[in-house]
Amino acid sequence: MKKLLSKNLISLLLVITLLCTSAVVFSGCSSSKAKNGEVSIVNVSYDPTREFYEEYNKIFAKHWYKTHQQDVEVIQSHGGSGKQALEVANGLEADVVTLALEYDINSIEDAGLIKKGWVNNFKNDSAPYTSTIVFLVHKGNPKNIHDWDDLVKDGVGVITPNPKTSGGARWNYLGAWAYANEKYNGDETKVKEFIKKLYQNVLVLDSGARGATTSFIENGQGDVLIAWENEAYLSLQDYKDEYEIISPSISILAQPSVAVVDDVVDDRGTRNVATEYLKYLYSDDAQRIAGKNYYRPTNKKILKEFSDKFDLSMKLVTIKDFGGWEKVQKKHFADGGIFDEIYAK
């Protein structure tokens, strides 16, 4: 009996030891500070920002060290914007979110993780750079695609992500809607029919913008990719002899939004570095990196430096023309909304 008790006691002590060890390990994984005093933050972003933040994180690390004498590590996460927002709302720890649109960050606010009024915490509605929606077509434009009208023609294969999971896809959809709305003088029945024809030509709905680019560029699917302007230009860097960009007559001013995740930074003690991380996106150096990566700088002076890259004469509608994201989401992208209605098989 004593031997049995001893064995049980030893087993219990071993379990306790292992649990304590595990607690230390997991605590270390979630801690904002490494052993050498380095601070780490997590940036949960959307698909097409990979290259931009890879470059930006390097200059921010230098800036933070210069001003605080502390090393900083930025851990990146990328995916479809809507999906990323859902992951953060469901517990994925992010010190900052840099997503494709305001509505996705609002959903994290609704989960109680971000304080109300976040959109006013940084300049330009907390959108340090902008973009728009363009078409990427095969070199020589064999299908003669010049505007949204050409995307609803028979025999044209369209690639665009799924607006239920991708912020970029919602911008794509709204760009097409803006064109049709002007074409049909606000006749919503005709606009819906136009959008329905467009999505009947869509060959595959990827979950995010980068996945759609892969389907078009690497998998050779489709005749035209509806894409972020920056994503289209990045594709030309590697395939300049195979593709070209077409700017439609009407597009939409896409405003990717950024925010500090208050609940996380207060828990991890990273508010100062997280706030500075987003504030520094407005610096001249960061704005030029944005332009270099084909995002439109919000600094108008720096934007002019990239006027040879961007078609600044495009007519761009804004989300305010649609009544704001709350109205847009409810009307177009919520379950049972117009997108579900027109895309029903």
mmCIF file of C-alpha atoms in Angstrom:
data_model
loop_
_atom_site.group_PDB
_atom_site.id
_atom_site.type_symbol
_atom_site.label_atom_id
_atom_site.label_comp_id
_atom_site.label_asym_id
_atom_site.label_seq_id
_atom_site.Cartn_x
_atom_site.Cartn_y
_atom_site.Cartn_z
ATOM 1 C CA MET A 1 0.000 0.000 0.000
ATOM 2 C CA LYS A 2 2.838 2.403 0.943
ATOM 3 C CA LYS A 3 4.646 1.566 -2.285
ATOM 4 C CA LEU A 4 1.438 2.275 -4.243
ATOM 5 C CA LEU A 5 1.012 5.633 -2.465
ATOM 6 C CA SER A 6 4.638 6.510 -3.148
ATOM 7 C CA LYS A 7 4.254 5.715 -6.819
ATOM 8 C CA ASN A 8 1.052 7.765 -6.998
ATOM 9 C CA LEU A 9 2.724 10.667 -5.208
ATOM 10 C CA ILE A 10 5.690 10.572 -7.550
ATOM 11 C CA SER A 11 3.333 10.492 -10.563
ATOM 12 C CA LEU A 12 1.390 13.439 -9.176
ATOM 13 C CA LEU A 13 4.553 15.456 -8.594
ATOM 14 C CA LEU A 14 5.736 14.646 -12.110
ATOM 15 C CA VAL A 15 2.432 15.852 -13.592
ATOM 16 C CA ILE A 16 2.592 19.069 -11.543
ATOM 17 C CA THR A 17 6.182 19.635 -12.672
ATOM 18 C CA LEU A 18 5.232 19.134 -16.315
ATOM 19 C CA LEU A 19 2.258 21.473 -15.999
ATOM 20 C CA CYS A 20 4.404 24.155 -14.417
ATOM 21 C CA THR A 21 6.992 23.756 -17.144
ATOM 22 C CA SER A 22 4.277 24.023 -19.799
ATOM 23 C CA ALA A 23 2.906 27.138 -18.133
ATOM 24 C CA VAL A 24 6.319 28.771 -18.327
ATOM 25 C CA VAL A 25 6.680 27.809 -21.979
ATOM 26 C CA PHE A 26 3.247 29.100 -22.985
ATOM 27 C CA SER A 27 3.730 32.225 -20.920
ATOM 28 C CA GLY A 28 6.982 32.848 -22.728
ATOM 29 C CA CYS A 29 5.261 32.404 -26.108
ATOM 30 C CA SER A 30 2.605 34.995 -25.312
ATOM 31 C CA SER A 31 4.897 37.442 -23.568
ATOM 32 C CA SER A 32 5.694 40.682 -25.364
ATOM 33 C CA LYS A 33 9.316 40.657 -24.196
ATOM 34 C CA ALA A 34 12.088 38.254 -25.091
ATOM 35 C CA LYS A 35 14.961 37.397 -22.734
ATOM 36 C CA ASN A 36 17.256 40.061 -24.167
ATOM 37 C CA GLY A 37 14.722 42.844 -23.562
ATOM 38 C CA GLU A 38 13.414 42.774 -27.109
ATOM 39 C CA VAL A 39 9.755 43.664 -27.518
ATOM 40 C CA SER A 40 7.556 41.838 -30.004
ATOM 41 C CA ILE A 41 4.220 42.733 -31.548
ATOM 42 C CA VAL A 42 1.877 40.920 -33.900
ATOM 43 C CA ASN A 43 0.478 42.615 -37.006
ATOM 44 C CA VAL A 44 -2.532 40.792 -38.443
ATOM 45 C CA SER A 45 -2.928 42.034 -41.994
ATOM 46 C CA TYR A 46 -4.535 41.108 -45.297
ATOM 47 C CA ASP A 47 -3.103 39.303 -48.300
ATOM 48 C CA PRO A 48 -1.457 41.896 -50.597
ATOM 49 C CA THR A 49 0.499 43.721 -47.871
ATOM 50 C CA ARG A 50 3.157 41.032 -47.446
ATOM 51 C CA GLU A 51 5.889 42.768 -49.416
ATOM 52 C CA PHE A 52 5.081 46.219 -48.048
ATOM 53 C CA TYR A 53 5.258 45.206 -44.383
ATOM 54 C CA GLU A 54 8.334 43.071 -44.921
ATOM 55 C CA GLU A 55 10.109 46.281 -45.950
ATOM 56 C CA TYR A 56 8.334 48.605 -43.528
ATOM 57 C CA ASN A 57 9.078 46.447 -40.477
ATOM 58 C CA LYS A 58 12.800 46.890 -41.092
ATOM 59 C CA ILE A 59 12.703 50.693 -41.057
ATOM 60 C CA PHE A 60 10.342 50.716 -38.093
ATOM 61 C CA ALA A 61 12.754 48.517 -36.122
ATOM 62 C CA LYS A 62 15.534 51.030 -36.799
ATOM 63 C CA HIS A 63 13.267 53.924 -35.815
ATOM 64 C CA TRP A 64 12.175 52.233 -32.575
ATOM 65 C CA TYR A 65 15.727 51.343 -31.591
ATOM 66 C CA LYS A 66 16.917 54.885 -32.292
ATOM 67 C CA THR A 67 14.183 56.432 -30.164
ATOM 68 C CA HIS A 68 13.882 53.781 -27.421
ATOM 69 C CA GLN A 69 17.183 51.823 -27.489
ATOM 70 C CA GLN A 70 15.188 48.617 -27.731
ATOM 71 C CA ASP A 71 14.987 45.930 -30.394
ATOM 72 C CA VAL A 72 11.520 45.165 -31.743
ATOM 73 C CA GLU A 73 10.296 42.096 -33.592
ATOM 74 C CA VAL A 74 7.149 42.323 -35.710
ATOM 75 C CA ILE A 75 5.372 39.030 -36.357
ATOM 76 C CA GLN A 76 3.191 39.079 -39.469
ATOM 77 C CA SER A 77 -0.023 37.231 -40.260
ATOM 78 C CA HIS A 78 -1.700 37.479 -43.668
ATOM 79 C CA GLY A 79 -4.936 36.210 -45.188
ATOM 80 C CA GLY A 80 -8.292 37.331 -46.510
ATOM 81 C CA SER A 81 -9.236 40.505 -44.626
ATOM 82 C CA GLY A 82 -12.656 39.343 -43.469
ATOM 83 C CA LYS A 83 -11.257 36.026 -42.336
ATOM 84 C CA GLN A 84 -8.390 37.728 -40.499
ATOM 85 C CA ALA A 85 -10.829 40.005 -38.672
ATOM 86 C CA LEU A 86 -12.874 36.980 -37.621
ATOM 87 C CA GLU A 87 -9.739 35.223 -36.326
ATOM 88 C CA VAL A 88 -8.817 38.246 -34.185
ATOM 89 C CA ALA A 89 -12.375 38.588 -32.885
ATOM 90 C CA ASN A 90 -12.250 34.893 -31.954
ATOM 91 C CA GLY A 91 -9.016 35.158 -30.004
ATOM 92 C CA LEU A 92 -6.028 35.424 -32.343
ATOM 93 C CA GLU A 93 -3.752 37.815 -30.429
ATOM 94 C CA ALA A 94 -2.928 40.865 -32.517
ATOM 95 C CA ASP A 95 -1.348 44.034 -31.170
ATOM 96 C CA VAL A 96 -2.318 45.837 -34.359
ATOM 97 C CA VAL A 97 -4.560 45.074 -37.314
ATOM 98 C CA THR A 98 -3.898 46.495 -40.772
ATOM 99 C CA LEU A 99 -6.874 45.293 -42.774
ATOM 100 C CA ALA A 100 -8.461 45.964 -46.147
ATOM 101 C CA LEU A 101 -11.374 48.055 -44.976
ATOM 102 C CA GLU A 102 -12.970 49.837 -42.049
ATOM 103 C CA TYR A 103 -15.812 47.358 -41.655
ATOM 104 C CA ASP A 104 -13.464 44.485 -40.815
ATOM 105 C CA ILE A 105 -11.963 46.468 -37.954
ATOM 106 C CA ASN A 106 -15.457 47.465 -36.814
ATOM 107 C CA SER A 107 -16.226 43.769 -36.406
ATOM 108 C CA ILE A 108 -13.288 43.489 -33.971
ATOM 109 C CA GLU A 109 -14.597 46.554 -32.158
ATOM 110 C CA ASP A 110 -18.000 44.836 -31.923
ATOM 111 C CA ALA A 111 -16.259 41.894 -30.241
ATOM 112 C CA GLY A 112 -15.122 44.282 -27.499
ATOM 113 C CA LEU A 113 -11.409 44.212 -28.352
ATOM 114 C CA ILE A 114 -11.053 47.701 -29.859
ATOM 115 C CA LYS A 115 -12.422 50.902 -28.324
ATOM 116 C CA LYS A 116 -15.017 52.949 -30.172
ATOM 117 C CA GLY A 117 -13.688 55.878 -32.149
ATOM 118 C CA TRP A 118 -10.599 54.012 -33.381
ATOM 119 C CA VAL A 119 -11.069 55.451 -36.883
ATOM 120 C CA ASN A 120 -10.129 58.887 -35.511
ATOM 121 C CA ASN A 121 -6.929 57.755 -33.765
ATOM 122 C CA PHE A 122 -4.750 58.340 -36.833
ATOM 123 C CA LYS A 123 -4.895 60.686 -39.806
ATOM 124 C CA ASN A 124 -7.097 60.179 -42.875
ATOM 125 C CA ASP A 125 -9.629 58.002 -41.044
ATOM 126 C CA SER A 126 -6.793 55.746 -39.865
ATOM 127 C CA ALA A 127 -5.922 54.884 -43.471
ATOM 128 C CA PRO A 128 -2.212 55.699 -44.022
ATOM 129 C CA TYR A 129 -2.250 54.621 -47.674
ATOM 130 C CA THR A 130 -4.925 53.977 -50.284
ATOM 131 C CA SER A 131 -5.367 51.930 -53.422
ATOM 132 C CA THR A 132 -7.976 51.315 -56.087
ATOM 133 C CA ILE A 133 -9.236 48.505 -58.289
ATOM 134 C CA VAL A 134 -7.860 47.770 -61.769
ATOM 135 C CA PHE A 135 -7.818 44.902 -64.281
ATOM 136 C CA LEU A 136 -4.854 42.673 -65.044
ATOM 137 C CA VAL A 137 -5.047 41.081 -68.507
ATOM 138 C CA HIS A 138 -2.812 39.017 -70.744
ATOM 139 C CA LYS A 139 -0.259 40.917 -72.818
ATOM 140 C CA GLY A 140 -1.839 42.381 -75.934
ATOM 141 C CA ASN A 141 -5.267 42.280 -74.258
ATOM 142 C CA PRO A 142 -6.602 39.485 -76.522
ATOM 143 C CA LYS A 143 -10.168 39.760 -75.139
ATOM 144 C CA ASN A 144 -10.168 43.544 -75.752
ATOM 145 C CA ILE A 145 -11.028 44.393 -72.153
ATOM 146 C CA HIS A 146 -11.154 48.118 -71.413
ATOM 147 C CA ASP A 147 -13.955 48.665 -68.911
ATOM 148 C CA TRP A 148 -16.408 46.886 -66.607
ATOM 149 C CA ASP A 149 -18.774 46.330 -69.558
ATOM 150 C CA ASP A 150 -16.265 43.964 -71.100
ATOM 151 C CA LEU A 151 -16.289 41.712 -68.037
ATOM 152 C CA VAL A 152 -19.906 40.680 -68.588
ATOM 153 C CA LYS A 153 -19.423 39.553 -72.190
ATOM 154 C CA ASP A 154 -19.870 35.894 -73.050
ATOM 155 C CA GLY A 155 -16.636 33.936 -73.089
ATOM 156 C CA VAL A 156 -14.703 36.206 -70.702
ATOM 157 C CA GLY A 157 -13.291 34.345 -67.710
ATOM 158 C CA VAL A 158 -13.048 36.553 -64.609
ATOM 159 C CA ILE A 159 -10.959 35.950 -61.507
ATOM 160 C CA THR A 160 -11.869 37.782 -58.280
ATOM 161 C CA PRO A 161 -11.874 36.728 -54.613
ATOM 162 C CA ASN A 162 -14.933 35.956 -52.524
ATOM 163 C CA PRO A 163 -16.480 39.103 -50.975
ATOM 164 C CA LYS A 164 -17.709 37.035 -48.043
ATOM 165 C CA THR A 165 -14.118 36.489 -46.892
ATOM 166 C CA SER A 166 -11.976 39.057 -48.723
ATOM 167 C CA GLY A 167 -11.952 42.806 -48.168
ATOM 168 C CA GLY A 168 -10.350 43.335 -51.558
ATOM 169 C CA ALA A 169 -13.195 41.403 -53.162
ATOM 170 C CA ARG A 170 -15.708 43.765 -51.587
ATOM 171 C CA TRP A 171 -13.863 46.722 -53.109
ATOM 172 C CA ASN A 172 -13.951 44.874 -56.480
ATOM 173 C CA TYR A 173 -17.685 44.334 -56.203
ATOM 174 C CA LEU A 174 -18.332 47.962 -55.265
ATOM 175 C CA GLY A 175 -16.201 49.233 -58.141
ATOM 176 C CA ALA A 176 -18.342 47.235 -60.557
ATOM 177 C CA TRP A 177 -21.516 48.411 -58.825
ATOM 178 C CA ALA A 178 -20.427 52.072 -59.101
ATOM 179 C CA TYR A 179 -19.895 51.674 -62.843
ATOM 180 C CA ALA A 180 -23.250 49.966 -63.395
ATOM 181 C CA ASN A 181 -25.029 52.467 -61.174
ATOM 182 C CA GLU A 182 -23.846 55.319 -63.391
ATOM 183 C CA LYS A 183 -24.487 53.373 -66.596
ATOM 184 C CA TYR A 184 -28.102 52.649 -65.626
ATOM 185 C CA ASN A 185 -28.800 55.946 -63.836
ATOM 186 C CA GLY A 186 -29.392 54.277 -60.493
ATOM 187 C CA ASP A 187 -31.844 51.633 -61.741
ATOM 188 C CA GLU A 188 -31.046 48.986 -59.131
ATOM 189 C CA THR A 189 -32.807 46.180 -60.984
ATOM 190 C CA LYS A 190 -30.520 46.690 -63.988
ATOM 191 C CA VAL A 191 -27.481 47.154 -61.746
ATOM 192 C CA LYS A 192 -28.161 43.818 -60.027
ATOM 193 C CA GLU A 193 -28.502 42.120 -63.408
ATOM 194 C CA PHE A 194 -25.144 43.577 -64.471
ATOM 195 C CA ILE A 195 -23.433 42.336 -61.310
ATOM 196 C CA LYS A 196 -25.072 38.932 -61.703
ATOM 197 C CA LYS A 197 -23.716 38.597 -65.247
ATOM 198 C CA LEU A 198 -20.260 39.570 -64.041
ATOM 199 C CA TYR A 199 -20.223 36.879 -61.346
ATOM 200 C CA GLN A 200 -21.582 34.306 -63.767
ATOM 201 C CA ASN A 201 -18.296 34.832 -65.617
ATOM 202 C CA VAL A 202 -16.200 34.293 -62.475
ATOM 203 C CA LEU A 203 -14.319 31.007 -62.746
ATOM 204 C CA VAL A 204 -13.179 30.696 -59.136
ATOM 205 C CA LEU A 205 -13.800 32.645 -55.922
ATOM 206 C CA ASP A 206 -10.605 32.437 -53.855
ATOM 207 C CA SER A 207 -10.749 33.355 -50.174
ATOM 208 C CA GLY A 208 -8.292 36.248 -50.533
ATOM 209 C CA ALA A 209 -6.691 38.615 -53.026
ATOM 210 C CA ARG A 210 -3.335 36.824 -53.102
ATOM 211 C CA GLY A 211 -5.044 33.510 -53.786
ATOM 212 C CA ALA A 212 -6.899 35.087 -56.717
ATOM 213 C CA THR A 213 -3.624 36.407 -58.102
ATOM 214 C CA THR A 214 -2.139 32.925 -57.846
ATOM 215 C CA SER A 215 -5.128 31.466 -59.712
ATOM 216 C CA PHE A 216 -4.654 33.957 -62.535
ATOM 217 C CA ILE A 217 -0.861 34.241 -62.753
ATOM 218 C CA GLU A 218 0.470 30.860 -61.688
ATOM 219 C CA ASN A 219 -2.457 28.587 -62.504
ATOM 220 C CA GLY A 220 -3.312 30.329 -65.776
ATOM 221 C CA GLN A 221 -7.026 30.621 -65.061
ATOM 222 C CA GLY A 222 -9.178 33.320 -66.607
ATOM 223 C CA ASP A 223 -8.844 36.226 -69.021
ATOM 224 C CA VAL A 224 -8.901 39.059 -66.495
ATOM 225 C CA LEU A 225 -8.065 39.485 -62.826
ATOM 226 C CA ILE A 226 -9.939 42.165 -60.889
ATOM 227 C CA ALA A 227 -7.232 43.278 -58.514
ATOM 228 C CA TRP A 228 -5.872 45.782 -56.075
ATOM 229 C CA GLU A 229 -3.781 48.277 -58.031
ATOM 230 C CA ASN A 230 -0.717 47.421 -55.957
ATOM 231 C CA GLU A 231 -1.231 43.680 -56.449
ATOM 232 C CA ALA A 232 -1.475 44.147 -60.222
ATOM 233 C CA TYR A 233 1.748 46.155 -60.329
ATOM 234 C CA LEU A 234 3.570 43.596 -58.194
ATOM 235 C CA SER A 235 2.539 40.938 -60.718
ATOM 236 C CA LEU A 236 4.041 42.996 -63.537
ATOM 237 C CA GLN A 237 7.394 43.069 -61.758
ATOM 238 C CA ASP A 238 7.852 39.355 -62.378
ATOM 239 C CA TYR A 239 5.727 38.960 -65.511
ATOM 240 C CA LYS A 240 6.064 42.261 -67.393
ATOM 241 C CA ASP A 241 6.174 40.497 -70.755
ATOM 242 C CA GLU A 242 3.056 38.432 -70.071
ATOM 243 C CA TYR A 243 0.500 40.824 -68.572
ATOM 244 C CA GLU A 244 -0.644 44.429 -68.632
ATOM 245 C CA ILE A 245 -2.837 46.682 -66.491
ATOM 246 C CA ILE A 246 -6.105 48.215 -67.660
ATOM 247 C CA SER A 247 -7.585 51.111 -65.661
ATOM 248 C CA PRO A 248 -11.415 51.199 -65.863
ATOM 249 C CA SER A 249 -13.245 54.489 -66.384
ATOM 250 C CA ILE A 250 -14.715 54.304 -62.872
ATOM 251 C CA SER A 251 -13.235 52.628 -59.822
ATOM 252 C CA ILE A 252 -13.342 53.062 -56.073
ATOM 253 C CA LEU A 253 -10.990 54.680 -53.587
ATOM 254 C CA ALA A 254 -9.973 51.744 -51.415
ATOM 255 C CA GLN A 255 -8.941 52.774 -47.918
ATOM 256 C CA PRO A 256 -7.190 49.992 -45.995
ATOM 257 C CA SER A 257 -7.595 50.737 -42.278
ATOM 258 C CA VAL A 258 -5.290 50.290 -39.293
ATOM 259 C CA ALA A 259 -5.972 50.069 -35.561
ATOM 260 C CA VAL A 260 -4.428 49.151 -32.242
ATOM 261 C CA VAL A 261 -6.176 46.185 -30.604
ATOM 262 C CA ASP A 262 -6.731 47.775 -27.196
ATOM 263 C CA ASP A 263 -7.595 44.636 -25.259
ATOM 264 C CA VAL A 264 -4.418 42.879 -26.384
ATOM 265 C CA VAL A 265 -1.916 45.722 -25.978
ATOM 266 C CA ASP A 266 -3.182 46.541 -22.504
ATOM 267 C CA ASP A 267 -2.832 42.895 -21.518
ATOM 268 C CA ARG A 268 0.657 42.541 -23.021
ATOM 269 C CA GLY A 269 1.968 46.002 -22.140
ATOM 270 C CA THR A 270 2.679 46.892 -25.770
ATOM 271 C CA ARG A 271 0.475 49.951 -26.283
ATOM 272 C CA ASN A 272 3.351 52.388 -26.811
ATOM 273 C CA VAL A 273 5.179 50.353 -29.429
ATOM 274 C CA ALA A 274 1.958 49.308 -31.175
ATOM 275 C CA THR A 275 0.739 52.911 -31.381
ATOM 276 C CA GLU A 276 4.076 54.131 -32.701
ATOM 277 C CA TYR A 277 4.108 51.288 -35.227
ATOM 278 C CA LEU A 278 0.939 52.622 -36.827
ATOM 279 C CA LYS A 279 1.808 56.303 -36.384
ATOM 280 C CA TYR A 280 5.125 55.813 -38.184
ATOM 281 C CA LEU A 281 3.235 54.597 -41.276
ATOM 282 C CA TYR A 282 2.589 58.297 -41.943
ATOM 283 C CA SER A 283 6.284 59.220 -41.891
ATOM 284 C CA ASP A 284 7.922 60.298 -45.152
ATOM 285 C CA ASP A 285 10.082 57.174 -45.248
ATOM 286 C CA ALA A 286 7.097 54.857 -44.775
ATOM 287 C CA GLN A 287 4.993 56.777 -47.288
ATOM 288 C CA ARG A 288 7.700 56.341 -49.914
ATOM 289 C CA ILE A 289 7.882 52.611 -49.163
ATOM 290 C CA ALA A 290 4.110 52.486 -49.642
ATOM 291 C CA GLY A 291 4.501 54.175 -53.032
ATOM 292 C CA LYS A 292 7.350 51.858 -53.938
ATOM 293 C CA ASN A 293 5.047 48.929 -53.210
ATOM 294 C CA TYR A 294 2.327 50.514 -55.373
ATOM 295 C CA TYR A 295 0.099 51.782 -52.599
ATOM 296 C CA ARG A 296 -0.970 55.400 -53.002
ATOM 297 C CA PRO A 297 0.599 57.557 -50.243
ATOM 298 C CA THR A 298 -1.880 59.764 -48.377
ATOM 299 C CA ASN A 299 0.821 62.435 -48.214
ATOM 300 C CA LYS A 300 -0.141 64.379 -51.343
ATOM 301 C CA LYS A 301 3.350 65.727 -51.864
ATOM 302 C CA ILE A 302 4.846 62.243 -51.846
ATOM 303 C CA LEU A 303 1.982 60.898 -53.989
ATOM 304 C CA LYS A 304 3.046 63.335 -56.724
ATOM 305 C CA GLU A 305 6.479 61.707 -56.697
ATOM 306 C CA PHE A 306 4.738 58.544 -57.969
ATOM 307 C CA SER A 307 2.504 60.204 -60.566
ATOM 308 C CA ASP A 308 4.313 58.271 -63.291
ATOM 309 C CA LYS A 309 3.088 55.005 -61.704
ATOM 310 C CA PHE A 310 -0.503 55.815 -60.807
ATOM 311 C CA ASP A 311 -3.331 56.949 -63.060
ATOM 312 C CA LEU A 312 -4.349 59.960 -60.983
ATOM 313 C CA SER A 313 -7.025 60.944 -63.510
ATOM 314 C CA MET A 314 -9.272 57.939 -62.742
ATOM 315 C CA LYS A 315 -12.755 58.744 -61.455
ATOM 316 C CA LEU A 316 -12.904 57.266 -57.971
ATOM 317 C CA VAL A 317 -16.080 56.909 -55.924
ATOM 318 C CA THR A 318 -15.760 56.493 -52.161
ATOM 319 C CA ILE A 319 -17.428 54.303 -49.586
ATOM 320 C CA LYS A 320 -19.302 57.403 -48.404
ATOM 321 C CA ASP A 321 -21.045 57.471 -51.788
ATOM 322 C CA PHE A 322 -22.548 54.111 -50.783
ATOM 323 C CA GLY A 323 -23.651 55.348 -47.364
ATOM 324 C CA GLY A 324 -20.756 53.914 -45.332
ATOM 325 C CA TRP A 325 -19.633 50.403 -44.502
ATOM 326 C CA GLU A 326 -22.409 49.531 -42.063
ATOM 327 C CA LYS A 327 -25.040 50.141 -44.725
ATOM 328 C CA VAL A 328 -22.970 48.449 -47.439
ATOM 329 C CA GLN A 329 -22.313 45.330 -45.383
ATOM 330 C CA LYS A 330 -25.944 44.906 -44.419
ATOM 331 C CA LYS A 331 -27.243 45.492 -47.941
ATOM 332 C CA HIS A 332 -24.659 43.673 -50.036
ATOM 333 C CA PHE A 333 -22.535 41.194 -48.072
ATOM 334 C CA ALA A 334 -24.465 40.015 -45.020
ATOM 335 C CA ASP A 335 -26.111 36.603 -45.184
ATOM 336 C CA GLY A 336 -29.118 36.964 -47.443
ATOM 337 C CA GLY A 337 -27.791 40.218 -48.932
ATOM 338 C CA ILE A 338 -27.542 41.152 -52.594
ATOM 339 C CA PHE A 339 -24.364 39.166 -53.194
ATOM 340 C CA ASP A 340 -26.005 35.978 -51.901
ATOM 341 C CA GLU A 341 -29.031 36.775 -54.022
ATOM 342 C CA ILE A 342 -27.153 37.273 -57.280
ATOM 343 C CA TYR A 343 -24.592 34.495 -56.721
ATOM 344 C CA ALA A 344 -27.096 31.786 -55.763
ATOM 345 C CA LYS A 345 -26.549 28.744 -57.930
#
